[in-house]
XYZ file of C-alpha atoms in Angstrom:
651
model
C 124.301 82.198 108.180
C 124.270 84.633 111.121
C 121.704 87.089 112.342
C 124.353 89.822 112.711
C 123.964 90.911 109.086
C 120.741 91.684 107.211
C 119.084 89.805 104.421
C 119.084 92.087 101.377
C 115.656 92.142 99.696
C 115.695 93.039 95.977
C 112.237 94.049 94.676
C 110.795 93.441 91.240
C 107.786 94.881 89.416
C 106.631 98.328 90.547
C 109.846 99.160 92.462
C 110.445 102.545 90.829
C 110.535 106.061 92.271
C 111.132 108.772 89.652
C 113.262 111.040 91.853
C 115.293 108.305 93.572
C 118.220 108.086 91.152
C 118.472 111.833 90.364
C 118.485 112.616 94.090
C 121.051 109.937 94.923
C 123.248 111.138 92.083
C 124.045 114.354 93.964
C 125.829 112.523 96.769
C 126.621 109.070 95.434
C 128.987 108.616 92.455
C 127.769 105.018 92.221
C 124.677 106.237 90.331
C 126.569 107.524 87.286
C 128.880 104.494 87.350
C 126.082 101.916 87.373
C 123.815 103.697 84.892
C 126.857 104.198 82.623
C 127.568 100.451 82.621
C 123.916 99.715 81.832
C 123.920 102.245 78.969
C 127.108 100.680 77.563
C 125.298 97.341 77.355
C 122.153 98.837 75.836
C 123.971 100.852 73.162
C 126.104 97.829 72.252
C 122.844 95.992 71.579
C 121.528 98.821 69.413
C 119.282 100.497 71.995
C 118.960 104.066 73.236
C 120.633 105.066 76.533
C 118.388 105.365 79.584
C 120.436 107.946 81.506
C 118.859 110.884 79.709
C 115.428 109.734 80.938
C 116.113 108.367 84.403
C 118.642 110.984 85.550
C 116.871 114.062 84.200
C 115.301 116.757 86.357
C 111.858 115.448 85.427
C 112.102 111.676 85.051
C 109.019 109.801 83.799
C 106.462 108.522 86.301
C 105.687 104.872 86.903
C 102.325 105.225 85.138
C 103.960 106.894 82.126
C 106.537 104.129 81.764
C 103.902 101.423 82.102
C 101.867 103.078 79.408
C 104.610 104.134 77.003
C 107.957 102.437 77.710
C 107.824 99.148 79.632
C 111.375 98.284 78.579
C 112.856 101.390 80.200
C 110.846 100.670 83.338
C 112.541 97.277 83.673
C 115.952 98.926 83.364
C 114.940 101.560 85.930
C 113.989 98.860 88.457
C 117.215 97.003 87.730
C 119.342 100.151 88.025
C 117.748 101.248 91.313
C 118.459 97.916 92.980
C 122.042 97.625 91.708
C 122.839 101.226 92.709
C 121.542 100.797 96.254
C 123.395 97.513 96.660
C 126.663 99.029 95.432
C 126.301 102.018 97.782
C 125.639 99.779 100.788
C 128.479 97.363 100.059
C 130.840 100.283 99.413
C 130.067 101.624 102.869
C 130.601 98.350 104.632
C 127.065 96.937 104.919
C 127.334 93.236 104.069
C 124.382 90.863 103.600
C 123.898 87.495 105.238
C 121.897 86.520 102.153
C 120.232 88.136 99.154
C 116.637 87.479 98.060
C 115.152 88.709 94.799
C 111.413 88.943 94.227
C 110.441 87.831 90.717
C 112.346 90.130 88.285
C 114.439 91.111 91.320
C 116.315 87.818 91.052
C 118.325 89.278 88.145
C 119.806 92.197 90.162
C 120.119 89.820 93.141
C 122.425 87.559 91.133
C 124.359 90.596 89.900
C 124.735 91.760 93.517
C 126.150 88.339 94.409
C 128.738 88.449 91.629
C 127.214 85.836 89.345
C 126.910 88.429 86.547
C 128.509 91.800 85.918
C 126.295 94.889 85.868
C 126.716 95.035 82.096
C 125.850 91.356 81.601
C 122.863 91.753 83.915
C 121.670 94.575 81.657
C 122.100 92.269 78.665
C 119.857 89.731 80.415
C 117.224 92.422 81.061
C 117.414 93.462 77.399
C 116.888 89.870 76.242
C 113.991 89.420 78.651
C 112.319 92.563 77.339
C 112.724 91.407 73.752
C 111.347 87.943 74.464
C 108.287 89.340 76.217
C 107.235 91.848 73.563
C 105.361 89.197 71.593
C 103.283 88.479 74.701
C 102.259 92.079 75.248
C 98.535 91.335 75.118
C 98.644 87.888 76.709
C 97.054 88.947 79.979
C 97.815 90.462 83.372
C 97.858 89.958 87.119
C 95.426 90.517 90.014
C 96.116 90.657 93.744
C 93.698 88.909 96.099
C 93.545 89.427 99.909
C 93.535 85.651 100.418
C 95.999 83.004 101.465
C 97.352 80.750 98.761
C 94.974 77.891 99.556
C 91.878 80.059 99.174
C 93.257 81.753 96.088
C 93.811 78.306 94.575
C 90.218 77.428 95.415
C 89.089 80.505 93.493
C 91.281 79.509 90.561
C 89.691 76.062 90.620
C 86.252 77.662 90.732
C 86.976 79.702 87.599
C 88.354 76.544 85.930
C 90.244 78.354 83.178
C 93.453 76.586 82.056
C 95.183 79.951 81.578
C 94.630 81.084 85.183
C 97.206 80.224 87.876
C 98.362 81.271 91.333
C 101.478 83.201 90.350
C 102.838 84.759 93.547
C 102.362 83.897 97.219
C 103.387 87.177 98.822
C 102.061 87.155 102.382
C 99.647 85.247 104.615
C 96.792 87.206 103.109
C 98.101 88.406 99.763
C 98.239 86.138 96.754
C 98.574 87.148 93.105
C 96.951 85.312 90.216
C 97.883 85.725 86.575
C 96.142 84.719 83.402
C 94.495 85.751 80.202
C 92.221 88.780 80.323
C 89.207 86.527 79.827
C 90.182 84.431 82.859
C 90.858 87.529 84.941
C 87.424 88.930 84.145
C 85.981 85.722 85.573
C 88.137 86.192 88.677
C 86.661 89.662 89.096
C 83.137 88.259 88.832
C 83.724 85.429 91.319
C 85.515 87.760 93.718
C 82.631 90.231 93.598
C 80.176 87.439 94.380
C 82.241 86.378 97.406
C 82.826 89.928 98.589
C 86.565 89.622 97.927
C 88.480 92.570 96.484
C 90.401 91.778 93.280
C 92.968 94.477 92.455
C 94.534 94.734 89.032
C 98.313 95.151 89.289
C 100.440 97.349 87.035
C 102.122 94.334 85.458
C 102.608 94.451 81.680
C 102.470 90.652 81.300
C 100.938 87.573 83.001
C 104.182 86.698 84.786
C 104.809 83.281 86.344
C 102.302 81.642 84.043
C 102.667 78.930 81.357
C 101.161 81.491 78.964
C 104.719 82.865 78.718
C 106.295 79.521 77.786
C 107.176 80.619 74.247
C 108.670 83.868 75.539
C 110.665 81.874 78.092
C 112.083 79.712 75.313
C 113.203 82.757 73.322
C 114.667 84.301 76.485
C 116.701 81.152 77.188
C 118.129 81.149 73.648
C 119.153 84.806 73.835
C 121.010 84.572 77.163
C 122.596 81.132 76.674
C 126.005 82.677 75.952
C 126.028 85.273 78.757
C 129.011 84.404 80.973
C 128.651 83.879 84.703
C 130.999 84.000 87.651
C 131.067 82.323 91.063
C 128.649 83.485 93.744
C 130.247 85.758 96.345
C 127.167 85.884 98.600
C 124.317 83.431 99.261
C 121.264 84.042 97.051
C 117.954 82.475 98.068
C 115.377 82.027 95.314
C 111.668 82.221 96.248
C 111.013 80.547 92.907
C 113.303 77.570 93.456
C 112.674 77.425 97.203
C 116.404 77.073 97.887
C 119.773 78.789 97.601
C 121.460 79.029 94.230
C 124.709 77.102 93.838
C 127.684 77.500 91.548
C 126.606 74.241 89.885
C 123.300 75.773 88.717
C 122.790 76.741 85.093
C 121.596 80.248 85.930
C 120.759 81.139 82.344
C 118.299 78.244 82.082
C 116.807 78.897 85.526
C 116.275 82.602 84.810
C 114.271 81.790 81.694
C 112.041 79.415 83.661
C 111.162 82.213 86.055
C 108.643 83.526 83.556
C 106.430 80.457 83.977
C 107.037 79.266 87.560
C 105.320 80.724 90.686
C 107.025 82.868 93.333
C 106.680 81.824 96.989
C 108.048 84.888 98.733
C 106.229 84.346 102.037
C 107.710 80.866 102.393
C 111.161 82.192 101.464
C 111.359 84.840 104.203
C 109.962 82.387 106.746
C 112.591 79.835 105.748
C 115.366 82.388 106.197
C 113.921 83.498 109.516
C 113.854 79.879 110.680
C 117.580 79.695 109.851
C 118.304 82.632 112.159
C 117.748 85.756 110.042
C 115.740 88.365 111.929
C 116.876 91.477 110.045
C 115.759 92.380 106.523
C 116.846 95.377 104.444
C 115.008 96.346 101.243
C 117.543 97.433 98.624
C 115.404 99.055 95.979
C 112.771 101.708 95.473
C 109.622 101.900 97.607
C 108.973 99.545 100.512
C 106.724 96.834 99.138
C 108.804 93.862 100.250
C 109.222 95.293 103.748
C 105.453 95.312 104.104
C 105.265 91.689 102.996
C 107.948 90.686 105.512
C 106.025 92.401 108.329
C 102.958 90.412 107.360
C 104.838 87.112 107.125
C 106.938 87.571 110.275
C 105.020 89.391 113.042
C 107.460 91.166 115.319
C 110.159 91.650 112.675
C 110.535 95.229 111.430
C 112.490 95.432 108.171
C 114.373 98.534 107.023
C 113.765 100.386 103.746
C 116.503 102.301 101.928
C 114.437 104.286 99.418
C 110.886 104.896 100.616
C 110.338 108.182 98.766
C 109.572 110.102 101.958
C 112.654 112.288 102.273
C 116.111 112.973 100.921
C 117.371 109.729 99.403
C 121.037 110.336 100.253
C 120.284 111.063 103.913
C 118.014 108.020 104.020
C 120.747 105.641 102.894
C 123.334 107.363 105.102
C 120.998 106.824 108.037
C 120.757 103.123 107.223
C 124.540 102.819 106.947
C 125.019 104.732 110.198
C 122.500 102.480 111.969
C 124.363 99.357 110.961
C 127.667 100.931 111.875
C 126.451 101.931 115.343
C 125.356 98.374 115.940
C 128.867 97.161 114.954
C 127.522 95.141 112.080
C 124.304 94.101 113.798
C 121.375 95.411 111.782
C 118.992 97.898 113.317
C 115.502 96.486 112.911
C 113.527 99.706 113.104
C 113.183 101.874 110.042
C 114.562 105.368 110.683
C 111.912 108.025 111.005
C 111.857 110.892 108.522
C 113.927 113.791 109.753
C 112.222 116.937 110.904
C 110.910 118.765 107.869
C 108.147 121.172 107.053
C 105.089 119.271 105.979
C 103.598 119.657 102.539
C 100.322 118.111 101.427
C 101.992 116.267 98.533
C 104.560 114.749 100.879
C 101.915 113.740 103.418
C 99.758 112.158 100.714
C 102.707 110.182 99.321
C 103.604 108.948 102.812
C 99.982 108.007 103.533
C 99.792 105.947 100.344
C 102.910 103.987 101.310
C 101.763 103.557 104.918
C 98.261 102.348 104.017
C 99.677 100.059 101.317
C 101.958 98.381 103.857
C 99.319 98.199 106.600
C 96.604 96.784 104.328
C 98.912 94.687 102.117
C 97.509 96.520 99.070
C 99.444 97.612 95.983
C 100.245 101.307 96.446
C 98.794 102.002 93.007
C 95.206 101.339 94.119
C 95.448 103.841 96.980
C 94.552 106.882 94.952
C 93.824 110.205 96.595
C 90.067 110.049 96.054
C 89.516 106.276 96.352
C 86.865 105.584 98.990
C 88.487 103.337 101.575
C 85.275 101.490 102.337
C 83.272 101.807 99.135
C 86.116 101.217 96.671
C 88.689 99.290 98.695
C 86.629 97.376 101.261
C 88.346 98.800 104.373
C 85.761 98.832 107.160
C 85.357 101.654 109.662
C 87.057 99.734 112.462
C 90.250 99.280 110.454
C 90.090 102.881 109.253
C 89.887 104.082 112.850
C 92.952 102.062 113.842
C 94.950 103.438 110.909
C 93.933 107.047 111.491
C 95.014 106.660 115.125
C 98.427 105.518 113.910
C 98.570 108.411 111.436
C 97.932 110.760 114.345
C 100.802 109.219 116.269
C 103.152 109.453 113.317
C 102.474 113.131 112.700
C 102.408 114.107 116.374
C 98.727 115.080 116.411
C 97.920 115.188 120.102
C 94.183 114.940 119.508
C 91.595 114.928 116.761
C 89.476 118.031 116.201
C 86.181 118.340 118.028
C 83.402 116.527 116.184
C 85.820 114.279 114.293
C 84.076 111.333 112.612
C 85.819 108.580 110.689
C 83.034 108.585 108.094
C 84.019 112.134 107.110
C 87.581 111.057 106.346
C 87.087 108.110 104.032
C 89.788 108.893 101.450
C 93.513 109.477 101.712
C 92.995 112.963 100.326
C 90.701 113.873 103.222
C 93.109 112.320 105.722
C 95.968 114.355 104.229
C 93.815 117.471 104.625
C 93.173 116.483 108.253
C 96.903 116.136 108.940
C 97.629 119.517 107.386
C 94.819 121.300 109.215
C 95.529 119.805 112.649
C 99.317 119.907 112.454
C 99.334 123.505 111.231
C 102.886 123.200 110.012
C 104.100 120.848 112.736
C 107.193 118.785 112.055
C 107.092 115.046 111.484
C 108.151 112.997 114.499
C 109.048 109.336 114.766
C 106.017 107.232 115.536
C 106.095 106.816 119.324
C 106.676 103.395 120.807
C 103.422 103.749 122.735
C 100.377 104.613 120.672
C 97.411 106.496 121.984
C 94.785 105.235 119.619
C 91.281 106.128 120.516
C 88.890 103.248 120.822
C 87.486 102.288 117.421
C 83.885 102.994 116.736
C 81.503 100.088 116.963
C 81.364 98.265 113.693
C 78.537 96.244 112.191
C 80.945 93.361 111.699
C 81.524 92.867 115.419
C 79.319 90.012 116.647
C 76.678 91.069 119.161
C 76.981 89.750 122.683
C 74.291 88.005 124.656
C 72.568 90.425 126.956
C 72.989 89.887 130.637
C 76.113 87.724 130.524
C 78.105 88.144 133.734
C 81.858 88.482 133.380
C 84.333 86.198 135.065
C 88.103 86.515 134.803
C 88.485 82.995 133.386
C 85.954 83.748 130.696
C 87.562 87.087 129.811
C 91.014 85.522 129.629
C 89.805 82.715 127.376
C 88.093 85.208 125.061
C 91.196 87.401 124.972
C 93.321 84.431 123.950
C 90.993 83.645 121.046
C 90.746 87.307 120.007
C 94.517 87.960 120.089
C 95.201 84.658 118.302
C 92.887 85.682 115.456
C 94.138 89.280 115.293
C 97.831 88.331 115.304
C 97.461 85.070 113.331
C 99.227 83.226 116.178
C 98.379 79.758 117.494
C 96.173 80.206 120.549
C 98.493 77.918 122.494
C 101.327 80.482 122.559
C 99.094 83.177 124.045
C 99.542 82.137 127.646
C 98.332 84.301 130.490
C 101.818 85.490 131.500
C 103.502 85.571 128.067
C 104.983 89.022 127.465
C 103.384 90.319 124.274
C 106.486 92.250 123.219
C 109.316 90.369 124.889
C 108.092 86.826 124.199
C 105.818 87.227 121.184
C 107.242 90.220 119.302
C 104.058 92.344 119.366
C 105.157 95.958 119.421
C 103.527 98.563 121.642
C 101.710 100.253 118.769
C 99.945 97.024 117.834
C 99.228 96.337 121.510
C 97.566 99.746 121.809
C 95.332 99.076 118.825
C 94.252 95.724 120.232
C 93.559 97.071 123.718
C 91.387 99.757 122.120
C 89.382 97.019 120.411
C 89.198 95.078 123.682
C 87.720 98.172 125.289
C 85.068 98.326 122.599
C 84.204 94.653 122.922
C 83.714 94.899 126.668
C 81.980 98.268 126.698
C 84.752 100.094 128.553
C 83.969 103.738 127.898
C 87.448 104.900 128.899
C 90.703 103.626 130.337
C 91.599 104.398 133.958
C 93.588 107.531 134.752
C 97.322 106.953 134.317
C 96.814 103.990 131.999
C 100.027 102.958 130.204
C 100.272 100.189 127.640
C 103.634 99.135 129.080
C 101.887 98.167 132.317
C 99.542 95.795 130.475
C 101.938 93.662 128.472
C 100.343 90.245 129.106
C 96.868 88.868 128.552
C 96.600 88.251 132.291
C 97.079 91.940 133.020
C 94.636 92.908 130.276
C 92.060 90.522 131.761
C 92.615 92.186 135.155
C 92.114 95.562 133.493
C 88.797 94.466 131.977
C 87.600 93.127 135.317
C 88.667 96.192 137.276
C 87.238 98.759 134.871
C 84.004 96.910 134.167
C 83.513 96.180 137.892
C 81.243 93.277 137.170
C 79.475 94.976 134.275
C 77.760 92.852 131.663
C 79.354 92.199 128.308
C 78.228 94.567 125.565
C 80.404 93.618 122.581
C 81.815 90.214 123.406
C 81.934 87.397 120.889
C 78.659 85.700 120.072
C 77.813 82.661 122.177
C 76.281 79.341 121.421
C 73.655 77.759 123.552
C 74.361 74.067 123.726
C 75.608 72.032 126.645
C 79.060 73.244 127.624
C 81.836 71.152 126.117
C 84.502 69.508 128.197
C 86.840 72.072 129.722
C 89.451 73.233 127.258
C 92.030 75.938 127.756
C 91.185 77.427 124.374
C 87.407 77.551 124.716
C 85.862 80.247 126.902
C 83.138 79.000 129.261
C 79.675 80.149 128.329
C 76.971 81.850 130.366
C 74.662 79.207 131.721
C 71.006 78.842 130.987
C 70.914 79.917 127.334
C 68.300 78.126 125.225
C 69.024 77.081 121.674
C 66.935 78.026 118.709
C 67.737 77.247 115.104
C 67.778 80.934 114.113
C 70.215 81.690 116.879
C 72.495 78.773 115.999
C 72.458 79.732 112.333
C 73.345 83.344 113.124
C 76.209 82.213 115.333
C 77.467 79.778 112.699
C 77.518 82.544 110.086
C 79.633 84.761 112.359
C 81.952 81.895 113.297
C 82.535 80.722 109.707
C 82.996 84.324 108.520
C 85.734 84.864 111.102
C 87.404 81.496 110.525
C 87.411 81.801 106.731
C 87.896 85.594 106.583
C 84.804 85.867 104.408
C 82.166 88.616 104.593
C 79.299 87.295 106.691
C 76.873 88.282 103.922
C 78.126 85.541 101.560
C 77.571 82.826 104.172
C 73.926 82.250 103.383
C 72.023 79.334 104.847
C 71.955 77.341 101.613
C 75.314 78.388 100.125
C 77.360 75.275 99.324
C 80.592 75.610 101.257
C 82.651 73.821 98.629
C 80.731 74.422 95.427
C 79.856 78.084 96.006
C 82.535 79.274 98.435
C 85.572 77.118 97.665
C 85.961 75.617 101.165
C 87.441 72.157 100.725
C 86.288 69.109 102.686
C 89.376 69.119 104.928
C 88.669 72.659 106.108
C 84.981 71.856 106.513
C 85.805 68.861 108.706
C 88.038 70.976 110.917
C 85.338 73.634 111.345
C 82.571 71.123 112.067
C 84.797 69.559 114.737
C 85.142 72.983 116.357
C 81.388 73.496 116.116
C 80.885 70.162 117.866
C 83.221 71.179 120.667
C 81.547 74.505 121.166
C 78.025 73.058 121.252
C 78.929 70.140 123.466
C 78.344 67.430 120.885
C 80.144 64.487 122.461
C 80.204 62.616 119.149
C 78.808 62.869 115.667
C 75.824 60.679 114.814
C 76.414 57.252 113.339
C 76.980 57.424 109.596
C 77.948 61.119 109.695
C 79.580 62.307 106.461
C 80.916 65.812 105.871
C 79.554 65.749 102.320
C 76.023 65.554 103.736
C 76.546 68.763 105.735
C 77.847 71.142 103.113
C 75.771 74.200 104.035
C 75.362 76.190 107.222
C 71.678 75.317 107.232
C 72.458 71.591 107.406
C 75.073 72.181 110.114
C 72.530 74.171 112.137
C 70.085 71.255 111.801
C 72.817 68.908 113.031
C 73.416 71.050 116.120
C 69.715 71.326 116.950
C 69.144 67.588 116.567
C 72.080 66.541 118.692
C 72.665 69.200 121.352
C 70.861 69.455 124.660
C 69.708 72.931 125.553
C 70.938 73.228 129.099
C 73.902 75.571 128.693
C 75.913 77.582 126.140
C 79.336 77.615 124.648
C 81.138 80.333 122.702
C 81.690 80.400 119.039
């Protein structure tokens, strides 16, 4: 496999845009050809053609199909993917591999020649028929957790019909189960302060609940002929490439009950040399997941719903052609066009969905970002800054407050009022995000702590490691954030804005350019030069035990801080909240880490070891057992009993 050609990503559930096929039809004869082949298969099986619905001037919406015609929705998703693939291949864009997500594995195998378009439609028909008897079996919920924590929640609910169904991204996992089990998930999630979002999935996919449907599906497609693979197809369900020796009909039926590990799949392909990914279906959901799984990789989307579909695909083809077969990794910006509020709102929903790793369906116009969706003011500020960059808004209106723009509808109104008919421009390489407002979730700093460059650099390494989900070891002082680590300038700008907030820098120096501050060493120099020896105002919380042995990853602490149990407990709550990505409110003194919060003993041991390092505990007391220290209150008691109070160390 080479990196000169892109990996084609074929989406599954939800990948439908009503106007995509009708718009493409005007300039791409492939639409009528593909939909005609699908209709031939459907009518031969006794069904009604889909062309009259999907190619009409007013095709049905996603919500309408979910509510009234789930079968046609599956054909619409299938048709969109096959059409885009045929257009790309017909214009010379060849994949290095093809990856289907869930249902997307059917069009992926069609794209690779294993099935004809007509036989692929027959498989979709059989799948629809097999699933109808399971129409009330349950559903699916997305959780902003990694797979390990999602599994801990599943274990906490302890319902045999609840499973981790899809591992999408580092912090997006989907569970499926019966409605009773999912109601328990909602309750547990609410207790932990975790958002559980119901997905528009008509069935509890990738769950043993569908075992009977899978059996019927296998029987109905057993005789569908297959051909040899003409392109490599990687299965996130199997965790490997398909081969010509595989019984595809049997494997496709098992998909209904086996989990999808999409995050692991794209990382495996990236490790083999693939650094270019092209989403070949409607919307841009998979592109967002790839960005989350592979920081620094920017996938391309063919049909994002933002502009003319034909021009969008032509732009993709032209980009690959200009690179002489080497894929362009930056998604083309929408061409200059007069703004409309509907267009802006649609683009905002897609942008926020990708940035937050949320299903686009939950980002309704009037949904409160903080109250309904749990997006804090700091994150909102970062995203609004990026919206401003994208729409060429040179500055926010006087008196602008993020709290007045807490829904996508209000943000769309802001764009329309400030832009006053301006044209959309490509998001600049260098962002100009204003510094985020102070947020209650930022840990308070000790008053009177004097800055040193070594301390600032150590804190920056920890902060950037957490923000980027990188190992702290790779964040060396002179590592180029973009060139070595793949952090683009927009993300760098956001992080420097947050650094400014943490260190109380009211403004950046005149002539400041992000391109001049592309390493942590230069950012540390910036902090020192601007603060001019000022005291930290929003630095990470510090501990007050004897300083641990020097470690490159641990920032030295201000000397002379005296420990108290209340202080240690407060610091532990902040530290565990950050390490576990839990709201600090759920980390109560007597909450059982494993029993109440789902933190297994291995993770607890790791965190206690880090606590020991940061409070200068040279060794744990004789007879120490992690099971005896299962709450933050007991860990605070351990620190107080064993630490001397001569100096401090950061949490």
